[in-house]
């Protein structure tokens, strides 16, 4: 297996799917001639040309809607948002058109579109450019929401997303693009809706997804040395949510911490926490603990910025709280 | 044709001085960025100084307002914000104009009527329009100057705002700073037209294209636009300008040719205006050197102030969230 970056894994997924299906196109700001603001689409314009790799003006609501129309009519667009912060301008098209079109047309239309791009906290960018948007999208029935935590998962999930006939929100953590991981040469698909146990353990379950997964794995290693055996569940897909894997793990370990970069209030984390308390209440030896971003917009100052986010330190504290030590 | 004799010499000196101040402030900021004292995006305004200075110099900031995008250092300085507080903001310090929570893209000063600083392309345009609504509502004698790029002009927020401003007769001057590129995209690749001022016609308002490398041309055109806007018809100006640096510090700017950049550097708004003033005996070369020294010192002092200012306390994380 070769070791490649998350950025390269995503590019390979798009490349392979574009080669496989001529209906797959890529559009967005700076995706073509500039090779992508975060260089995820590097080389695709040279390979597939301007008909299939399309630069748009800065008109998020407009080009998201164009993608939706094209998808309804038979193409399979990948719409890149330069970052998901700007997807909020396209929120109307995503929520009111992409998500609802199939349902409100009585099943006549399918909307095979992927909205992808960097998401989550960045560095030194303040609150408009540094936020985790998953909860906004996860709220909406009709959308699928995916957030991989490794290059391997990113490639397999993006290929699945492109082949999916539903609108998929594909969240790539901005700071993860240069993170490396093993990715096989041969083709593989990871089904949307399947969580992954990234590490088996018996004392406590930590549930996470996307970038914080790395902090969780680091925490697990540290806790291991202290004799605490952690099981790590990576959700990978937020909607649909793999309830079975979550519940099986909690039933085994009887304790749970959920780590999520989004805000705590009505969030992905709080939903999963509710799910566990509702469906695995009798198995719990302690209340479920959440480690989320602080409930504030992201400050620019670096000290405050770091303090606003989940960290290894916070995760370890939460685990110990749940273990009553 | 512009006749320099028609202008008060103090005004002319002030225009030059403000442009130099912006240039020196940003050079200092770029240096601090290189030393990792400043993080994140730093979008420099170098090359475009004549637009902010030429237009904002018409304002009385006790009753007029400014709203800008993320390339906001020049507008903030032209509007009279304290260089120390701006540099401290870049350093993320508590003494910054946004208490270290905003950074480069989010300069604010409520008292001085500086309403941003906005990191979302086009998001300040409706906001500026709303400030215009307040002026009209209270029957005040004021105007809003709203700045945005050639990239932002395609956003729905621009079109929605112009329509509202016209049907409500709001005192807003919309200023498109056409520096030719939205990140790596030449504006001609994503625009149906190449003279944005004609978009004004769609909203039954007046538009004008001006040479944004010429501070006096911008000054005059804005003066006229403000008069029209205050009398009840908003106005759209397009200032053709050029940014000498990349989109932000991380952009090497490979999408444009060396020749093009050189061509515009020949039209440097500071150098050409300085030469004009010397030629007409408004200032001497020594006066210029003196001004430049003063500006360099202000920039240096600002960096020192920022350096020595304290970081925000950790409990600032939860301040200013709600009133
Ligand atoms: C809604 C939104 N989309 C995309 C971006 C990313 N972005 C930041 S600046 C920029 C280019 C804007 O160009 P222009 O408006 O011409 O301003 P200039 O940088 O030339 O001053 C883009 C695409 C953003 N900040 N907000």
XYZ file of C-alpha atoms and ligand atoms in Angstrom:
674
model
C 0.000 0.000 0.000
C 1.250 3.467 -0.672
C 1.308 6.278 1.859
C -0.439 9.341 0.470
C -2.004 12.530 1.784
C -5.679 13.069 2.354
C -5.565 15.639 -0.470
C -4.158 13.048 -2.879
C -6.635 10.404 -1.763
C -9.540 12.735 -2.537
C -8.045 13.658 -5.884
C -7.618 10.008 -6.801
C -11.249 9.327 -5.936
C -12.447 12.114 -8.229
C -10.016 11.136 -10.967
C -11.076 7.493 -10.941
C -14.781 8.332 -10.924
C -14.415 10.883 -13.717
C -12.542 8.302 -15.767
C -15.257 5.743 -15.093
C -18.312 7.899 -15.782
C -18.399 10.796 -18.223
C -21.395 12.287 -16.436
C -19.213 13.151 -13.472
C -18.122 16.797 -13.592
C -16.377 19.044 -11.083
C -17.282 22.669 -10.567
C -16.482 25.486 -8.148
C -14.280 28.488 -7.467
C -10.661 28.052 -8.596
C -11.039 24.292 -9.156
C -9.816 24.337 -12.753
C -7.046 26.674 -13.924
C -5.795 27.348 -10.387
C -5.877 23.616 -9.575
C -8.001 24.219 -6.474
C -7.555 26.690 -3.646
C -6.420 23.784 -1.443
C -5.012 21.886 -4.437
C -7.407 18.957 -4.099
C -8.291 19.111 -7.799
C -4.651 19.385 -8.929
C -4.223 18.100 -12.476
C -7.872 17.337 -13.178
C -8.341 20.349 -15.443
C -5.339 19.311 -17.538
C -6.666 15.780 -17.775
C -10.393 16.341 -18.350
C -10.527 19.837 -19.833
C -12.766 22.808 -19.272
C -15.921 20.995 -20.211
C -15.704 18.731 -17.181
C -13.661 20.772 -14.712
C -15.364 24.108 -14.499
C -14.324 27.366 -12.833
C -17.280 29.341 -11.518
C -17.552 32.935 -10.362
C -17.930 33.549 -6.604
C -21.641 32.832 -6.564
C -22.220 30.005 -4.096
C -25.994 29.992 -4.140
C -25.968 30.210 -7.934
C -23.487 27.468 -8.743
C -24.883 25.134 -6.068
C -28.268 25.519 -7.731
C -26.785 24.984 -11.182
C -25.240 21.763 -9.917
C -28.575 20.628 -8.541
C -30.353 21.309 -11.826
C -27.683 19.460 -13.760
C -27.995 16.528 -11.353
C -31.775 16.438 -11.700
C -31.311 16.346 -15.470
C -28.798 13.506 -15.498
C -25.259 14.707 -14.778
C -23.378 13.779 -11.622
C -21.776 17.019 -10.446
C -19.199 17.332 -7.718
C -19.562 20.855 -6.407
C -16.540 22.073 -4.471
C -16.984 24.812 -1.904
C -13.718 26.587 -1.352
C -14.587 26.029 2.285
C -17.861 25.007 3.896
C -18.019 28.403 5.571
C -19.111 29.745 2.191
C -21.591 26.920 1.647
C -23.810 28.770 4.075
C -24.556 31.151 1.207
C -25.771 28.127 -0.732
C -27.767 26.803 2.198
C -31.078 27.581 0.531
C -30.289 25.569 -2.591
C -28.882 22.671 -0.587
C -31.695 22.519 1.946
C -34.717 23.588 -0.054
C -33.804 22.077 -3.407
C -31.202 19.311 -3.194
C -32.549 17.713 -0.033
C -36.271 17.911 -0.820
C -36.517 17.475 -4.563
C -36.950 13.716 -4.547
C -39.480 13.725 -1.747
C -41.678 16.574 -2.892
C -41.771 15.331 -6.476
C -43.121 12.014 -5.278
C -39.889 10.220 -6.088
C -39.646 11.409 -9.712
C -36.235 12.990 -9.398
C -32.950 11.831 -8.045
C -30.265 14.360 -7.211
C -26.878 12.652 -7.579
C -24.670 15.503 -6.430
C -21.735 15.765 -4.037
C -21.029 19.002 -2.211
C -17.501 18.772 -0.924
C -14.738 20.956 0.499
C -12.817 21.851 3.620
C -14.749 22.101 6.865
C -14.056 22.721 10.507
C -11.640 24.800 12.525
C -8.707 26.276 10.634
C -5.889 28.342 12.106
C -5.744 32.084 12.814
C -8.766 32.843 10.644
C -11.377 33.991 13.156
C -14.997 33.007 13.194
C -16.247 33.475 9.636
C -13.552 31.195 8.226
C -13.202 28.628 10.966
C -16.226 26.641 11.974
C -17.569 23.110 11.906
C -20.752 23.075 9.829
C -21.763 19.397 10.042
C -24.597 19.925 12.441
C -26.340 22.378 10.096
C -26.432 19.819 7.326
C -26.994 16.758 9.500
C -30.280 18.305 10.584
C -31.773 18.051 7.114
C -33.631 14.918 5.967
C -32.824 14.125 2.351
C -29.126 14.794 2.680
C -26.357 12.332 3.431
C -23.492 13.726 5.480
C -20.041 12.171 5.489
C -16.845 13.197 7.335
C -13.826 10.894 6.945
C -10.966 10.836 9.419
C -8.244 9.102 7.370
C -7.049 9.226 3.745
C -8.156 5.610 3.301
C -11.685 6.380 4.396
C -11.707 9.631 2.441
C -11.034 7.925 -0.866
C -13.454 5.058 -0.403
C -16.199 7.289 0.904
C -15.811 9.922 -1.802
C -16.120 7.269 -4.482
C -19.267 6.018 -2.777
C -20.595 9.568 -2.537
C -20.056 10.208 -6.243
C -21.895 6.989 -7.107
C -24.722 7.723 -4.679
C -27.961 8.913 -6.235
C -28.691 11.208 -3.290
C -27.159 14.567 -2.445
C -24.118 13.973 -0.256
C -22.415 16.602 1.898
C -18.787 15.509 2.001
C -16.845 17.272 4.740
C -13.052 17.337 4.538
C -11.251 18.748 7.514
C -9.237 21.766 6.386
C -6.203 20.990 8.512
C -6.132 17.326 7.468
C -5.274 17.752 3.792
C -1.573 17.135 4.330
C -2.047 14.296 6.822
C -0.822 10.988 5.436
C -2.130 7.467 5.544
C -2.143 4.136 3.764
C -4.273 3.862 0.658
C -4.311 0.730 -1.500
C -3.705 0.921 -5.241
C -6.649 -1.288 -6.114
C -10.155 0.083 -6.246
C -12.332 -0.029 -3.128
C -15.528 1.594 -1.928
C -16.557 2.341 1.642
C -20.282 2.236 2.110
C -21.875 5.394 3.434
C -23.565 4.709 6.766
C -20.977 2.305 8.194
C -18.993 3.347 11.247
C -15.594 1.852 11.871
C -14.078 0.607 15.092
C -10.643 2.154 14.793
C -9.395 0.492 17.957
C -10.889 -2.274 20.068
C -11.053 -1.847 23.819
C -13.014 -2.857 26.885
C -13.140 -0.029 29.441
C -14.701 2.910 27.621
C -15.921 3.910 24.154
C -14.796 7.166 22.596
C -16.911 8.118 19.607
C -15.586 10.661 17.148
C -15.176 11.441 13.462
C -13.094 13.620 11.136
C -10.046 15.462 12.466
C -10.569 14.914 16.232
C -10.151 11.192 15.566
C -6.403 11.791 15.679
C -6.628 13.387 19.128
C -8.793 10.509 20.245
C -6.227 7.952 19.078
C -3.474 9.884 20.852
C -5.555 10.047 24.012
C -6.268 6.333 23.809
C -2.555 5.635 23.650
C -1.849 7.775 26.695
C -4.760 6.259 28.614
C -3.572 2.782 27.687
C -0.340 3.436 29.566
C -2.412 4.287 32.606
C -4.229 1.007 32.282
C -7.424 2.280 30.668
C -8.415 0.238 27.625
C -10.232 2.475 25.132
C -12.437 1.452 22.213
C -12.542 4.072 19.450
C -15.554 4.310 17.163
C -15.167 6.478 14.073
C -18.612 7.447 12.793
C -17.313 8.365 9.301
C -20.863 8.941 8.207
C -23.094 11.234 10.253
C -26.263 10.730 8.252
C -27.173 7.927 7.965
C -25.756 7.094 11.364
C -24.546 3.576 12.140
C -26.500 3.141 15.368
C -25.661 -0.534 15.608
C -21.901 -0.070 15.852
C -22.329 2.735 18.370
C -24.694 0.779 20.589
C -22.747 -2.469 20.397
C -19.610 -0.713 21.539
C -21.302 1.065 24.427
C -23.011 -2.139 25.509
C -19.583 -3.724 25.669
C -17.704 -0.956 27.510
C -20.593 0.615 29.462
C -19.051 4.057 29.295
C -18.846 6.659 26.578
C -17.245 9.979 25.632
C -18.194 11.713 22.379
C -15.707 14.049 20.743
C -17.027 16.487 18.150
C -15.592 19.745 16.767
C -18.996 21.304 16.276
C -20.768 23.389 18.908
C -22.417 21.477 21.757
C -25.977 22.763 21.499
C -28.281 20.529 19.384
C -25.262 18.975 17.737
C -24.121 15.716 16.203
C -22.565 14.920 19.592
C -25.693 15.713 21.556
C -27.778 13.586 19.200
C -25.472 10.587 19.587
C -25.456 11.149 23.333
C -29.248 11.093 23.385
C -29.304 7.982 21.230
C -27.103 6.111 23.692
C -29.064 7.240 26.725
C -32.280 6.188 24.996
C -31.242 2.844 23.546
C -28.460 1.700 25.876
C -29.489 3.304 29.157
C -29.380 0.048 31.112
C -25.830 -0.602 30.000
C -24.374 2.705 31.155
C -22.236 2.904 34.264
C -21.886 6.689 34.003
C -23.500 9.589 32.156
C -22.229 10.095 28.615
C -19.728 12.949 28.437
C -19.296 15.315 25.466
C -16.082 17.023 24.377
C -17.045 19.628 21.800
C -15.915 23.061 20.701
C -16.676 25.745 23.253
C -20.010 27.403 22.639
C -18.496 30.530 21.082
C -17.541 31.761 17.602
C -13.880 30.988 16.871
C -11.580 33.756 18.116
C -8.551 34.857 16.060
C -6.080 34.940 18.942
C -4.247 31.614 18.907
C -4.351 30.953 22.626
C -8.115 31.438 22.685
C -8.482 29.551 19.415
C -6.813 26.445 20.828
C -8.770 26.739 24.054
C -12.014 26.748 22.056
C -11.417 23.300 20.532
C -11.334 19.694 21.711
C -7.842 18.614 22.761
C -6.074 15.513 24.029
C -6.100 17.067 27.450
C -9.850 17.645 27.434
C -10.504 14.135 26.125
C -8.409 12.514 28.848
C -10.161 14.583 31.514
C -13.553 13.553 30.171
C -12.574 9.878 30.101
C -11.398 10.039 33.685
C -14.590 11.737 34.718
C -16.629 8.989 33.126
C -14.389 6.357 34.741
C -14.800 8.109 38.115
C -11.042 8.488 38.557
C -8.649 66.951 -17.301
C -7.611 67.312 -13.710
C -6.065 70.676 -12.913
C -4.028 70.385 -9.776
C -4.364 74.110 -9.060
C -8.003 73.539 -8.168
C -7.081 71.583 -5.055
C -6.116 72.817 -1.652
C -2.479 71.967 -1.099
C -3.175 70.558 2.356
C -5.631 68.131 0.842
C -3.066 67.064 -1.735
C -0.464 66.459 0.939
C -2.946 64.595 3.071
C -3.840 62.264 0.190
C -0.200 61.439 -0.410
C 0.511 61.015 3.277
C -2.364 58.579 3.808
C -1.314 56.455 0.843
C 2.237 56.250 2.158
C 0.953 55.366 5.625
C -1.045 52.444 4.262
C 1.911 51.204 2.225
C 4.357 51.375 5.135
C 1.887 49.871 7.583
C 1.323 46.903 5.330
C 5.015 46.422 4.606
C 5.549 46.245 8.345
C 2.647 43.825 8.691
C 4.089 41.613 5.950
C 7.407 41.604 7.770
C 5.725 40.610 11.040
C 3.871 37.891 9.146
C 7.195 36.569 7.879
C 8.335 36.386 11.487
C 5.132 34.499 12.353
C 3.953 37.259 14.679
C 0.780 37.428 12.598
C -1.115 34.352 11.471
C -3.860 33.364 9.089
C -4.705 35.211 5.919
C -3.091 38.583 5.311
C -4.549 40.238 2.214
C -2.390 43.212 1.344
C -3.788 46.307 -0.332
C -0.429 47.390 -1.780
C -0.989 49.026 -5.175
C -4.631 49.872 -4.472
C -4.085 52.705 -1.967
C -5.462 55.426 -4.230
C -8.943 53.898 -4.111
C -9.490 53.926 -0.346
C -7.651 57.196 0.164
C -9.180 59.032 -2.782
C -12.710 58.052 -1.812
C -12.665 58.070 1.995
C -10.948 61.466 2.057
C -14.317 62.899 1.065
C -15.923 61.656 4.261
C -16.650 63.125 7.611
C -16.390 60.034 9.780
C -18.534 61.574 12.503
C -21.552 61.195 10.227
C -20.445 59.048 7.289
C -19.711 55.315 7.276
C -17.396 52.785 5.660
C -17.882 49.054 5.100
C -15.158 46.963 3.478
C -14.255 43.344 2.811
C -11.294 41.339 4.099
C -8.699 43.496 2.294
C -9.478 46.179 4.828
C -6.235 47.613 6.218
C -6.199 50.507 3.755
C -9.808 51.481 4.330
C -9.378 51.352 8.093
C -6.327 53.603 8.003
C -7.943 55.985 5.522
C -10.979 56.177 7.807
C -8.726 57.277 10.649
C -8.510 54.158 12.788
C -5.557 54.056 15.124
C -2.602 52.226 13.506
C -1.603 50.833 16.890
C -4.968 49.192 17.419
C -4.908 47.815 13.870
C -1.457 46.307 14.199
C -2.391 44.926 17.619
C -5.404 43.280 16.003
C -3.124 41.622 13.463
C -1.068 40.339 16.389
C -4.233 39.041 18.062
C -3.762 41.243 21.103
C -6.408 42.506 23.504
C -5.526 46.104 22.536
C -6.568 45.397 18.939
C -9.549 47.138 17.370
C -11.530 43.882 17.705
C -9.810 42.776 20.922
C -7.776 40.135 19.108
C -10.832 38.168 18.127
C -11.065 39.343 14.535
C -7.617 39.522 12.969
C -6.783 40.940 9.550
C -10.144 40.330 7.894
C -12.248 41.700 10.736
C -11.247 45.252 11.600
C -14.067 47.108 13.348
C -14.491 50.449 15.054
C -18.045 51.313 16.009
C -17.163 54.781 17.314
C -15.278 55.684 14.151
C -18.064 54.349 11.938
C -15.929 51.584 10.495
C -18.295 48.657 10.039
C -15.871 46.005 8.776
C -13.881 44.040 7.692
C -15.862 41.041 6.351
C -14.449 37.664 5.383
C -17.401 36.469 3.361
C -17.245 37.684 -0.221
C -20.101 40.128 -0.766
C -21.535 39.876 2.748
C -20.786 43.497 3.586
C -22.832 44.843 0.671
C -26.306 44.344 2.199
C -24.899 45.403 5.571
C -23.717 48.701 4.076
C -27.133 49.102 2.506
C -28.680 48.717 5.944
C -26.483 51.490 7.298
C -27.844 53.618 4.464
C -31.367 52.730 5.596
C -30.583 54.000 9.089
C -29.229 57.318 7.729
C -32.329 57.815 5.634
C -34.637 56.711 8.444
C -33.182 59.220 10.874
C -32.978 61.897 8.200
C -29.267 62.295 8.851
C -26.789 63.989 6.590
C -24.479 61.076 5.890
C -23.369 58.607 3.294
C -22.023 55.051 3.257
C -19.087 53.984 1.143
C -19.256 50.259 0.488
C -16.197 48.449 -0.917
C -16.037 45.068 -2.604
C -13.990 43.343 -5.289
C -14.589 42.371 -8.892
C -15.158 38.843 -7.595
C -17.891 39.945 -5.215
C -19.869 41.811 -7.850
C -21.407 38.565 -9.092
C -22.862 37.647 -5.721
C -26.605 37.919 -5.337
C -26.017 40.158 -2.330
C -24.722 42.885 -4.675
C -27.725 42.781 -6.978
C -30.246 42.529 -4.181
C -28.627 45.469 -2.413
C -28.566 47.787 -5.396
C -32.199 47.166 -6.073
C -33.178 47.866 -2.474
C -30.983 50.941 -2.303
C -32.632 52.359 -5.391
C -36.244 51.636 -4.508
C -35.644 53.170 -1.079
C -33.348 55.964 -2.285
C -30.569 55.210 0.135
C -27.381 57.272 0.421
C -24.916 54.545 -0.489
C -21.987 54.666 -2.879
C -21.003 51.167 -3.978
C -17.357 50.998 -4.944
C -16.136 48.006 -6.891
C -12.385 47.782 -6.522
C -11.543 45.991 -9.712
C -7.981 44.840 -9.106
C -8.372 42.464 -12.078
C -8.313 39.232 -10.065
C -10.519 37.377 -7.630
C -7.913 35.075 -6.143
C -6.480 33.344 -9.220
C -9.311 34.260 -11.547
C -8.944 37.018 -14.108
C -12.211 38.952 -13.885
C -12.684 38.648 -17.647
C -13.023 34.881 -17.281
C -16.031 35.095 -14.976
C -17.755 38.307 -15.996
C -20.235 38.750 -18.806
C -19.100 42.355 -19.236
C -15.842 44.161 -18.642
C -17.199 47.530 -17.573
C -18.988 46.924 -14.278
C -20.210 50.498 -14.009
C -22.892 49.729 -16.581
C -24.523 47.367 -14.080
C -25.842 50.517 -12.401
C -28.244 50.910 -15.303
C -30.050 47.714 -14.377
C -31.066 49.409 -11.164
C -31.756 52.839 -12.624
C -28.811 54.411 -10.929
C -25.687 56.101 -12.202
C -22.417 54.343 -12.648
C -18.929 55.424 -13.546
C -15.626 53.745 -14.240
C -12.554 55.515 -12.905
C -8.815 55.053 -12.948
C -8.151 53.638 -9.515
C -4.420 54.274 -9.788
C -5.101 58.021 -9.768
C -6.034 59.309 -6.345
C -7.437 62.610 -7.626
C -9.641 60.956 -10.193
C -11.047 58.709 -7.464
C -11.436 61.693 -5.156
C -13.413 63.710 -7.691
C -15.595 60.865 -8.841
C -16.465 59.923 -5.274
C -17.281 63.523 -4.411
C -19.756 63.627 -7.251
C -21.139 60.192 -6.390
C -21.698 61.209 -2.773
C -23.672 64.269 -3.870
C -25.894 62.135 -6.058
C -26.296 59.495 -3.356
C -27.223 62.043 -0.734
C -29.814 63.518 -3.052
C -31.524 60.139 -3.209
C -29.982 58.014 -5.927
C -27.363 55.498 -4.897
C -24.278 55.298 -7.099
C -21.956 52.622 -8.427
C -18.300 53.360 -8.994
C -15.869 50.950 -10.537
C -12.257 51.767 -9.725
C -9.814 50.005 -12.020
C -6.838 49.178 -9.904
C -4.231 46.481 -9.398
C -2.824 44.549 -6.492
C 0.951 44.304 -6.590
C 1.094 41.325 -4.213
C -0.596 37.934 -4.329
C -4.185 37.468 -3.213
C -2.868 36.772 0.277
C 0.577 36.049 1.690
C 0.371 32.414 0.601
C -0.372 33.169 -3.057
C 2.602 33.518 -5.417
C 0.327 34.951 -8.108
C 1.415 32.680 -10.951
C -1.764 33.299 -12.911
C -0.579 36.672 -14.206
C 2.366 37.672 -16.333
C 5.446 39.553 -15.150
C 4.833 42.057 -17.927
C 1.349 42.863 -16.696
C 2.573 43.354 -13.143
C 5.429 45.571 -14.362
C 3.058 47.650 -16.428
C 0.969 48.460 -13.367
C 3.980 48.997 -11.145
C 4.897 51.780 -13.561
C 1.585 53.323 -12.555
C 2.225 53.046 -8.810
C -0.340 55.428 -7.299
C 2.087 56.724 -4.693
C 5.059 57.297 -6.960
C 3.030 58.933 -9.708
C 1.182 61.223 -7.304
C 4.375 62.189 -5.534
C 5.927 63.091 -8.867
C 2.897 65.129 -9.804
C 3.067 67.083 -6.550
C 6.771 67.738 -6.917
C 6.327 68.822 -10.510
C 3.709 71.370 -9.422
C 5.764 72.555 -6.454
C 3.228 71.377 -3.903
C 5.951 69.425 -2.142
C 9.687 68.939 -2.512
C 11.516 65.641 -2.646
C 12.607 66.367 0.927
C 9.011 66.818 2.030
C 8.273 63.413 0.614
C 11.204 61.835 2.413
C 10.042 63.502 5.594
C 6.485 62.155 5.182
C 7.803 58.721 4.399
C 9.941 58.737 7.530
C 6.953 59.717 9.620
C 4.881 56.886 8.184
C 7.661 54.358 8.683
C 7.918 55.441 12.282
C 4.169 55.115 12.829
C 4.287 51.600 11.391
C 7.296 50.685 13.481
C 5.731 52.097 16.630
C 2.528 50.242 15.888
C 4.449 46.981 15.658
C 6.184 47.773 18.919
C 2.855 48.588 20.553
C 1.396 45.330 19.257
C 4.428 43.377 20.366
C 4.282 44.756 23.880
C 0.522 44.496 24.268
C -0.877 41.643 26.332
C -2.680 38.649 24.900
C -6.340 38.356 25.761
C -6.981 36.514 28.981
C -8.343 32.968 28.611
C -11.671 34.039 30.063
C -12.115 36.394 27.091
C -13.222 33.251 25.259
C -16.732 33.757 26.573
C -16.923 37.572 26.587
C -18.838 39.641 24.017
C -21.018 36.752 22.940
C -24.238 38.358 24.081
C -24.879 41.859 25.335
C -18.727 33.654 -0.022
C -17.273 33.432 -0.187
N -16.840 32.625 -1.172
C -15.527 32.425 -1.347
C -14.616 33.019 -0.521
C -13.130 32.759 -0.738
N -12.498 33.942 -1.308
C -11.904 34.848 -0.529
S -11.358 36.144 -1.386
C -11.896 35.523 -2.848
C -11.697 36.332 -4.099
C -12.457 37.613 -4.060
O -12.027 38.473 -5.050
P -12.509 39.970 -5.160
O -13.913 40.101 -4.678
O -12.221 40.431 -6.524
O -11.627 40.769 -4.106
P -10.060 41.044 -4.099
O -9.440 39.897 -3.346
O -9.613 41.115 -5.491
O -9.869 42.308 -3.339
C -12.503 34.294 -2.649
C -13.049 33.446 -3.706
C -15.103 33.839 0.520
N -14.282 34.450 1.385
N -16.433 34.041 0.656
